């Protein structure tokens, strides 16, 4: 018998007492790991619920600022803003996306004024602004025009940077957009604006409730995003995408969705020395809420376990609709 064998080695010794489990734990979750996504509505004094995302609200600007203050007080370092754009402001060329008086720049300005130390992340993509619900501009055949879309995204990113966004986050998956946005930021006075690249964004069915929340589901109809978002079967391709985005000037990279893609998070963490963020998306949230509402799972424990799993997989930060609840439970 050697020392490495039972009974000399008993793995349960370090699990036996709570203090030892505390000391031996390899990964921990804190509110500082979380980013709260917030949906912003036009108007004032209003909130709306979202059927497929129980517990998540759309807020008008004034209400959104109060919610962000609560998040900040709970220790959440940043929020990510997603606009609900009215039909009247949607167009084929998505020009509302870079309107300096638009919903997002107005929200960014209000947040930076009221809560200067709260990080503000904005989504760079055209889908809330297009009549067809695609993230890019279309040609006559309905195919997404890559390079023309990149030009539009650059205008959108500059508009958000001018409003004071700390981080712009392109979630559109066009080729070359990180380099183009980085160059524009660098040459036009925004050298410190960070870019969080949605690098490994999959053509996933887990985004359904989000599309309800921002109202892009109806615009999209039966169309898909398979010609630009990544194929669900691929992993090496995500590593190529990450290498390109780092080379083009991304500061952090994102894997999306989250829980079904923790293998990608781990590979990213092992292979690249940049901060890795992961998005615990709307469909993941909806499943937990539905099961919890039926009494089939313990919501608090399942949420905290899921979020800790992101850390164990190698994520530095997690975008999650559970952020407020999780921060409350952790405090
Ligand atoms: C679109 C965008 C999507 C999400 C964030 N930005 C949906 C999509 O690609 O259709 C999904 C987030 C979620 O499901 O929580 N640019």
Tab-separated table of C-alpha atoms and ligand atoms in Angstrom:
chain	number	residue	atom	x	y	z
A	1	UNK	CA	0.000	0.000	0.000
A	2	UNK	CA	1.284	3.486	-0.841
A	3	UNK	CA	0.455	6.869	0.669
A	4	UNK	CA	-1.529	7.761	-2.453
A	5	UNK	CA	-4.013	5.004	-1.789
A	6	UNK	CA	-6.969	4.476	0.467
A	7	UNK	CA	-7.064	4.596	3.479
A	8	UNK	CA	-4.119	7.055	3.672
A	9	UNK	CA	-5.781	9.203	1.027
A	10	UNK	CA	-9.335	10.054	1.989
A	11	UNK	CA	-10.791	12.724	-0.280
A	12	UNK	CA	-13.687	13.260	2.102
A	13	UNK	CA	-11.425	14.696	4.846
A	14	UNK	CA	-11.418	18.153	3.253
A	15	UNK	CA	-15.147	17.999	2.624
A	16	UNK	CA	-16.139	16.980	6.127
A	17	UNK	CA	-16.276	20.401	7.819
A	18	UNK	CA	-17.658	23.632	6.515
A	19	UNK	CA	-14.518	25.666	7.404
A	20	UNK	CA	-12.327	23.271	5.403
A	21	UNK	CA	-14.663	23.435	2.411
A	22	UNK	CA	-14.404	27.220	2.624
A	23	UNK	CA	-10.606	27.119	2.654
A	24	UNK	CA	-10.304	24.552	-0.118
A	25	UNK	CA	-12.841	26.036	-2.555
A	26	UNK	CA	-11.156	26.737	-5.912
A	27	UNK	CA	-13.648	29.243	-7.320
A	28	UNK	CA	-15.996	31.754	-5.743
A	29	UNK	CA	-18.797	33.909	-7.028
A	30	UNK	CA	-19.238	37.520	-5.906
A	31	UNK	CA	-21.488	40.375	-7.071
A	32	UNK	CA	-18.330	41.830	-8.679
A	33	UNK	CA	-18.482	39.052	-11.284
A	34	UNK	CA	-21.889	40.103	-12.578
A	35	UNK	CA	-23.195	42.381	-15.307
A	36	UNK	CA	-26.887	43.307	-15.319
A	37	UNK	CA	-28.611	43.560	-18.724
A	38	UNK	CA	-31.294	46.291	-18.794
A	39	UNK	CA	-34.007	46.908	-21.408
A	40	UNK	CA	-34.811	50.569	-21.988
A	41	UNK	CA	-38.173	51.863	-23.240
A	42	UNK	CA	-39.100	55.194	-24.761
A	43	UNK	CA	-41.129	57.542	-22.539
A	44	UNK	CA	-41.212	58.197	-18.822
A	45	UNK	CA	-42.523	56.673	-15.623
A	46	UNK	CA	-43.250	53.257	-17.093
A	47	UNK	CA	-42.220	49.646	-16.643
A	48	UNK	CA	-43.426	46.640	-18.617
A	49	UNK	CA	-43.133	42.969	-17.826
A	50	UNK	CA	-42.010	40.362	-20.354
A	51	UNK	CA	-44.084	37.148	-20.416
A	52	UNK	CA	-41.216	34.836	-21.313
A	53	UNK	CA	-38.813	36.459	-18.806
A	54	UNK	CA	-40.671	36.560	-15.475
A	55	UNK	CA	-39.061	39.025	-13.068
A	56	UNK	CA	-37.381	41.059	-15.838
A	57	UNK	CA	-38.815	44.468	-16.696
A	58	UNK	CA	-38.442	46.971	-19.476
A	59	UNK	CA	-37.840	50.428	-17.963
A	60	UNK	CA	-38.196	53.967	-19.198
A	61	UNK	CA	-35.024	55.994	-18.627
A	62	UNK	CA	-36.013	57.460	-15.245
A	63	UNK	CA	-36.965	54.025	-13.873
A	64	UNK	CA	-33.890	52.436	-15.399
A	65	UNK	CA	-31.610	54.844	-13.550
A	66	UNK	CA	-33.227	53.861	-10.227
A	67	UNK	CA	-32.786	50.191	-11.033
A	68	UNK	CA	-29.139	50.785	-11.973
A	69	UNK	CA	-28.603	52.595	-8.646
A	70	UNK	CA	-29.875	49.503	-6.834
A	71	UNK	CA	-27.554	47.283	-8.854
A	72	UNK	CA	-24.631	49.558	-8.071
A	73	UNK	CA	-25.478	49.521	-4.348
A	74	UNK	CA	-25.460	45.710	-4.458
A	75	UNK	CA	-21.904	45.743	-5.803
A	76	UNK	CA	-22.646	44.943	-9.450
A	77	UNK	CA	-19.872	46.694	-11.435
A	78	UNK	CA	-21.653	47.278	-14.751
A	79	UNK	CA	-24.901	47.246	-16.693
A	80	UNK	CA	-25.511	46.393	-20.358
A	81	UNK	CA	-28.143	48.466	-22.159
A	82	UNK	CA	-30.555	47.046	-24.760
A	83	UNK	CA	-33.091	49.364	-26.403
A	84	UNK	CA	-36.720	48.614	-27.198
A	85	UNK	CA	-37.142	50.657	-30.364
A	86	UNK	CA	-40.641	51.628	-31.487
A	87	UNK	CA	-41.798	50.541	-34.941
A	88	UNK	CA	-41.817	54.146	-36.145
A	89	UNK	CA	-38.048	54.413	-35.549
A	90	UNK	CA	-37.143	51.158	-37.338
A	91	UNK	CA	-35.965	51.436	-40.932
A	92	UNK	CA	-34.225	49.465	-43.678
A	93	UNK	CA	-30.974	51.401	-43.151
A	94	UNK	CA	-31.199	51.353	-39.313
A	95	UNK	CA	-30.240	55.024	-39.120
A	96	UNK	CA	-31.775	55.483	-35.658
A	97	UNK	CA	-28.836	53.362	-34.429
A	98	UNK	CA	-26.476	56.341	-34.561
A	99	UNK	CA	-28.921	59.137	-33.718
A	100	UNK	CA	-27.139	61.154	-30.986
A	101	UNK	CA	-30.566	61.854	-29.448
A	102	UNK	CA	-31.555	58.180	-29.564
A	103	UNK	CA	-32.646	56.040	-26.650
A	104	UNK	CA	-29.228	54.479	-25.991
A	105	UNK	CA	-27.076	57.646	-25.977
A	106	UNK	CA	-29.662	59.374	-23.769
A	107	UNK	CA	-29.595	56.430	-21.362
A	108	UNK	CA	-25.796	56.332	-21.299
A	109	UNK	CA	-25.604	60.062	-20.539
A	110	UNK	CA	-28.129	59.796	-17.709
A	111	UNK	CA	-26.359	56.792	-16.165
A	112	UNK	CA	-22.891	58.362	-16.365
A	113	UNK	CA	-24.240	61.564	-14.796
A	114	UNK	CA	-26.137	59.883	-11.959
A	115	UNK	CA	-23.809	56.959	-11.205
A	116	UNK	CA	-20.384	57.833	-12.657
A	117	UNK	CA	-18.598	54.806	-11.220
A	118	UNK	CA	-21.056	52.270	-12.673
A	119	UNK	CA	-19.697	50.723	-15.879
A	120	UNK	CA	-21.953	51.196	-18.895
A	121	UNK	CA	-21.846	48.690	-21.753
A	122	UNK	CA	-23.786	49.225	-24.979
A	123	UNK	CA	-24.802	46.703	-27.615
A	124	UNK	CA	-23.450	47.364	-31.095
A	125	UNK	CA	-25.767	45.688	-33.618
A	126	UNK	CA	-28.556	46.877	-35.876
A	127	UNK	CA	-31.352	44.411	-35.059
A	128	UNK	CA	-33.420	46.682	-32.781
A	129	UNK	CA	-33.352	49.347	-35.519
A	130	UNK	CA	-34.022	47.348	-38.699
A	131	UNK	CA	-37.527	46.630	-39.991
A	132	UNK	CA	-36.389	43.075	-40.830
A	133	UNK	CA	-34.812	42.333	-37.421
A	134	UNK	CA	-31.417	41.292	-38.810
A	135	UNK	CA	-28.213	42.576	-37.184
A	136	UNK	CA	-26.976	43.942	-40.510
A	137	UNK	CA	-28.033	45.696	-43.706
A	138	UNK	CA	-29.510	43.595	-46.521
A	139	UNK	CA	-28.906	43.446	-50.266
A	140	UNK	CA	-31.721	42.984	-52.808
A	141	UNK	CA	-31.629	39.198	-52.332
A	142	UNK	CA	-31.916	39.517	-48.547
A	143	UNK	CA	-28.298	38.563	-47.821
A	144	UNK	CA	-26.469	40.496	-45.070
A	145	UNK	CA	-23.979	42.996	-46.498
A	146	UNK	CA	-20.857	42.643	-44.372
A	147	UNK	CA	-18.782	45.711	-45.227
A	148	UNK	CA	-21.690	48.152	-45.450
A	149	UNK	CA	-22.910	46.877	-42.084
A	150	UNK	CA	-19.459	47.436	-40.573
A	151	UNK	CA	-19.612	51.092	-41.661
A	152	UNK	CA	-22.970	51.452	-39.907
A	153	UNK	CA	-21.643	49.737	-36.766
A	154	UNK	CA	-18.707	52.151	-36.648
A	155	UNK	CA	-21.168	55.075	-36.650
A	156	UNK	CA	-23.196	53.415	-33.892
A	157	UNK	CA	-20.096	52.713	-31.757
A	158	UNK	CA	-18.846	56.306	-32.132
A	159	UNK	CA	-22.289	57.621	-31.191
A	160	UNK	CA	-22.272	55.530	-27.992
A	161	UNK	CA	-18.660	56.447	-27.173
A	162	UNK	CA	-19.490	60.152	-27.564
A	163	UNK	CA	-22.394	59.708	-25.147
A	164	UNK	CA	-19.917	58.290	-22.622
A	165	UNK	CA	-20.239	54.495	-22.912
A	166	UNK	CA	-17.332	52.817	-21.111
A	167	UNK	CA	-17.524	49.666	-23.203
A	168	UNK	CA	-19.021	49.136	-26.658
A	169	UNK	CA	-19.979	45.531	-27.314
A	170	UNK	CA	-20.452	44.485	-30.952
A	171	UNK	CA	-22.848	41.514	-30.942
A	172	UNK	CA	-23.434	41.353	-34.699
A	173	UNK	CA	-20.726	38.881	-35.858
A	174	UNK	CA	-19.740	40.808	-39.012
A	175	UNK	CA	-16.173	40.211	-40.179
A	176	UNK	CA	-13.681	42.994	-39.527
A	177	UNK	CA	-15.921	45.097	-37.292
A	178	UNK	CA	-13.620	45.056	-34.268
A	179	UNK	CA	-10.689	46.466	-36.249
A	180	UNK	CA	-12.855	49.106	-37.909
A	181	UNK	CA	-14.413	50.211	-34.611
A	182	UNK	CA	-11.034	50.225	-32.842
A	183	UNK	CA	-9.496	52.399	-35.541
A	184	UNK	CA	-12.394	54.855	-35.470
A	185	UNK	CA	-12.296	55.110	-31.664
A	186	UNK	CA	-8.528	55.581	-31.663
A	187	UNK	CA	-8.499	58.275	-34.350
A	188	UNK	CA	-11.574	60.173	-33.190
A	189	UNK	CA	-10.711	60.839	-29.583
A	190	UNK	CA	-11.940	57.723	-27.781
A	191	UNK	CA	-8.750	55.799	-27.208
A	192	UNK	CA	-9.866	54.632	-23.755
A	193	UNK	CA	-13.249	53.233	-24.792
A	194	UNK	CA	-13.150	49.465	-24.301
A	195	UNK	CA	-14.404	46.943	-26.823
A	196	UNK	CA	-16.100	43.802	-25.548
A	197	UNK	CA	-16.301	41.621	-28.645
A	198	UNK	CA	-19.108	39.096	-28.861
A	199	UNK	CA	-16.581	36.846	-30.512
A	200	UNK	CA	-18.083	33.423	-30.165
A	201	UNK	CA	-21.753	34.152	-30.658
A	202	UNK	CA	-23.678	31.125	-31.803
A	203	UNK	CA	-26.810	30.940	-33.962
A	204	UNK	CA	-28.706	29.736	-30.907
A	205	UNK	CA	-32.337	29.008	-30.141
A	206	UNK	CA	-31.792	30.253	-26.601
A	207	UNK	CA	-32.318	33.917	-27.639
A	208	UNK	CA	-36.118	33.602	-28.064
A	209	UNK	CA	-37.226	35.461	-24.909
A	210	UNK	CA	-34.733	38.294	-25.598
A	211	UNK	CA	-36.311	38.791	-29.017
A	212	UNK	CA	-39.695	39.062	-27.226
A	213	UNK	CA	-38.177	41.600	-24.843
A	214	UNK	CA	-36.828	43.933	-27.544
A	215	UNK	CA	-39.589	43.171	-30.023
A	216	UNK	CA	-37.361	41.858	-32.805
A	217	UNK	CA	-39.053	38.451	-33.022
A	218	UNK	CA	-41.934	39.732	-35.124
A	219	UNK	CA	-39.575	41.663	-37.420
A	220	UNK	CA	-37.403	38.589	-37.939
A	221	UNK	CA	-40.316	36.275	-38.743
A	222	UNK	CA	-39.067	32.946	-40.085
A	223	UNK	CA	-35.651	34.308	-41.075
A	224	UNK	CA	-32.540	33.063	-39.243
A	225	UNK	CA	-29.092	34.454	-38.400
A	226	UNK	CA	-27.148	31.433	-39.592
A	227	UNK	CA	-25.180	33.325	-42.243
A	228	UNK	CA	-23.330	35.334	-39.581
A	229	UNK	CA	-23.737	33.804	-36.119
A	230	UNK	CA	-21.636	30.690	-35.500
A	231	UNK	CA	-22.662	27.125	-36.215
A	232	UNK	CA	-23.587	25.339	-33.004
A	233	UNK	CA	-21.421	22.341	-33.893
A	234	UNK	CA	-18.160	24.285	-33.971
A	235	UNK	CA	-15.441	24.832	-31.394
A	236	UNK	CA	-12.148	25.367	-33.282
A	237	UNK	CA	-13.855	28.097	-35.283
A	238	UNK	CA	-14.500	29.982	-32.027
A	239	UNK	CA	-10.753	29.906	-31.312
A	240	UNK	CA	-10.055	31.407	-34.759
A	241	UNK	CA	-12.635	34.128	-34.125
A	242	UNK	CA	-11.064	34.965	-30.761
A	243	UNK	CA	-7.575	35.207	-32.228
A	244	UNK	CA	-8.857	37.577	-34.927
A	245	UNK	CA	-10.785	39.809	-32.513
A	246	UNK	CA	-7.799	40.130	-30.158
A	247	UNK	CA	-5.616	40.978	-33.131
A	248	UNK	CA	-8.135	43.612	-34.273
A	249	UNK	CA	-8.113	45.303	-30.863
A	250	UNK	CA	-10.754	43.736	-28.614
A	251	UNK	CA	-10.157	44.281	-24.874
A	252	UNK	CA	-12.388	41.441	-23.714
A	253	UNK	CA	-14.176	38.690	-25.548
A	254	UNK	CA	-17.590	37.128	-25.010
A	255	UNK	CA	-18.943	33.619	-25.350
A	256	UNK	CA	-22.697	33.395	-25.939
A	257	UNK	CA	-24.914	31.577	-24.971
A	258	UNK	CA	-23.479	30.552	-21.612
A	259	UNK	CA	-24.314	27.291	-19.870
A	260	UNK	CA	-24.522	25.090	-22.995
A	261	UNK	CA	-21.202	26.600	-24.153
A	262	UNK	CA	-18.999	26.343	-21.069
A	263	UNK	CA	-16.648	24.108	-23.100
A	264	UNK	CA	-15.947	27.141	-25.288
A	265	UNK	CA	-15.405	29.337	-22.217
A	266	UNK	CA	-12.836	26.859	-20.889
A	267	UNK	CA	-10.986	26.572	-24.202
A	268	UNK	CA	-10.947	30.367	-24.517
A	269	UNK	CA	-9.544	30.773	-21.009
A	270	UNK	CA	-6.856	28.132	-21.584
A	271	UNK	CA	-5.761	29.508	-24.941
A	272	UNK	CA	-5.971	33.296	-24.644
A	273	UNK	CA	-4.692	35.789	-22.087
A	274	UNK	CA	-7.647	38.172	-22.283
A	275	UNK	CA	-10.647	38.606	-19.992
A	276	UNK	CA	-13.377	36.150	-20.981
A	277	UNK	CA	-17.008	37.149	-20.456
A	278	UNK	CA	-19.979	34.829	-20.870
A	279	UNK	CA	-23.657	35.575	-21.471
A	280	UNK	CA	-26.189	33.568	-19.489
A	281	UNK	CA	-28.862	34.308	-22.100
A	282	UNK	CA	-32.614	34.795	-21.970
A	283	UNK	CA	-33.590	31.200	-22.788
A	284	UNK	CA	-31.367	29.885	-20.008
A	285	UNK	CA	-33.025	32.340	-17.620
A	286	UNK	CA	-36.542	31.408	-18.785
A	287	UNK	CA	-35.934	27.691	-18.193
A	288	UNK	CA	-34.795	28.235	-14.611
A	289	UNK	CA	-37.708	30.574	-13.850
A	290	UNK	CA	-40.258	28.164	-15.330
A	291	UNK	CA	-38.943	25.182	-13.386
A	292	UNK	CA	-38.721	27.234	-10.184
A	293	UNK	CA	-42.282	28.544	-10.620
A	294	UNK	CA	-43.449	24.930	-10.778
A	295	UNK	CA	-41.570	24.070	-7.604
A	296	UNK	CA	-39.373	21.621	-9.532
A	297	UNK	CA	-36.060	23.203	-8.554
A	298	UNK	CA	-34.787	25.491	-5.800
A	299	UNK	CA	-34.269	28.766	-7.665
A	300	UNK	CA	-31.656	30.325	-5.388
A	301	UNK	CA	-29.439	27.261	-5.217
A	302	UNK	CA	-29.732	26.493	-8.921
A	303	UNK	CA	-28.906	30.071	-9.913
A	304	UNK	CA	-25.904	30.360	-7.605
A	305	UNK	CA	-24.620	26.944	-8.718
A	306	UNK	CA	-25.041	27.865	-12.392
A	307	UNK	CA	-23.251	31.186	-11.999
A	308	UNK	CA	-20.395	29.603	-10.064
A	309	UNK	CA	-20.079	27.077	-12.901
A	310	UNK	CA	-19.238	29.965	-15.230
A	311	UNK	CA	-16.371	30.910	-12.919
A	312	UNK	CA	-15.158	27.313	-12.730
A	313	UNK	CA	-15.237	27.127	-16.544
A	314	UNK	CA	-12.952	30.167	-16.644
A	315	UNK	CA	-15.229	33.181	-17.129
A	316	UNK	CA	-14.085	36.469	-15.581
A	317	UNK	CA	-17.526	38.061	-15.745
A	318	UNK	CA	-21.076	36.918	-16.415
A	319	UNK	CA	-23.936	38.804	-18.036
A	320	UNK	CA	-27.067	37.482	-16.403
A	321	UNK	CA	-30.705	38.428	-15.841
A	322	UNK	CA	-30.318	36.814	-12.404
A	323	UNK	CA	-27.750	39.486	-11.435
A	324	UNK	CA	-29.943	41.439	-8.980
A	325	UNK	CA	-31.238	38.323	-7.198
A	326	UNK	CA	-27.811	36.690	-7.153
A	327	UNK	CA	-26.160	39.819	-5.725
A	328	UNK	CA	-28.810	40.019	-3.000
A	329	UNK	CA	-28.316	36.358	-2.112
A	330	UNK	CA	-24.529	36.728	-2.082
A	331	UNK	CA	-24.548	39.854	0.102
B	1	LIG	C1	-28.764	40.904	-30.945
B	1	LIG	C2	-28.668	40.324	-29.584
B	1	LIG	C3	-29.300	39.142	-29.187
B	1	LIG	C4	-29.013	38.963	-27.843
B	1	LIG	C5	-28.228	40.032	-27.421
B	1	LIG	N1	-28.010	40.880	-28.526
B	1	LIG	C6	-30.206	38.228	-29.908
B	1	LIG	C7	-29.930	37.819	-31.269
B	1	LIG	O1	-28.785	37.676	-31.705
B	1	LIG	O2	-30.926	37.623	-31.962
B	1	LIG	C8	-29.540	37.803	-27.040
B	1	LIG	C9	-29.441	37.865	-25.571
B	1	LIG	C10	-30.295	36.920	-24.833
B	1	LIG	O3	-30.909	35.980	-25.388
B	1	LIG	O4	-30.380	37.092	-23.610
B	1	LIG	N2	-27.728	41.674	-31.394
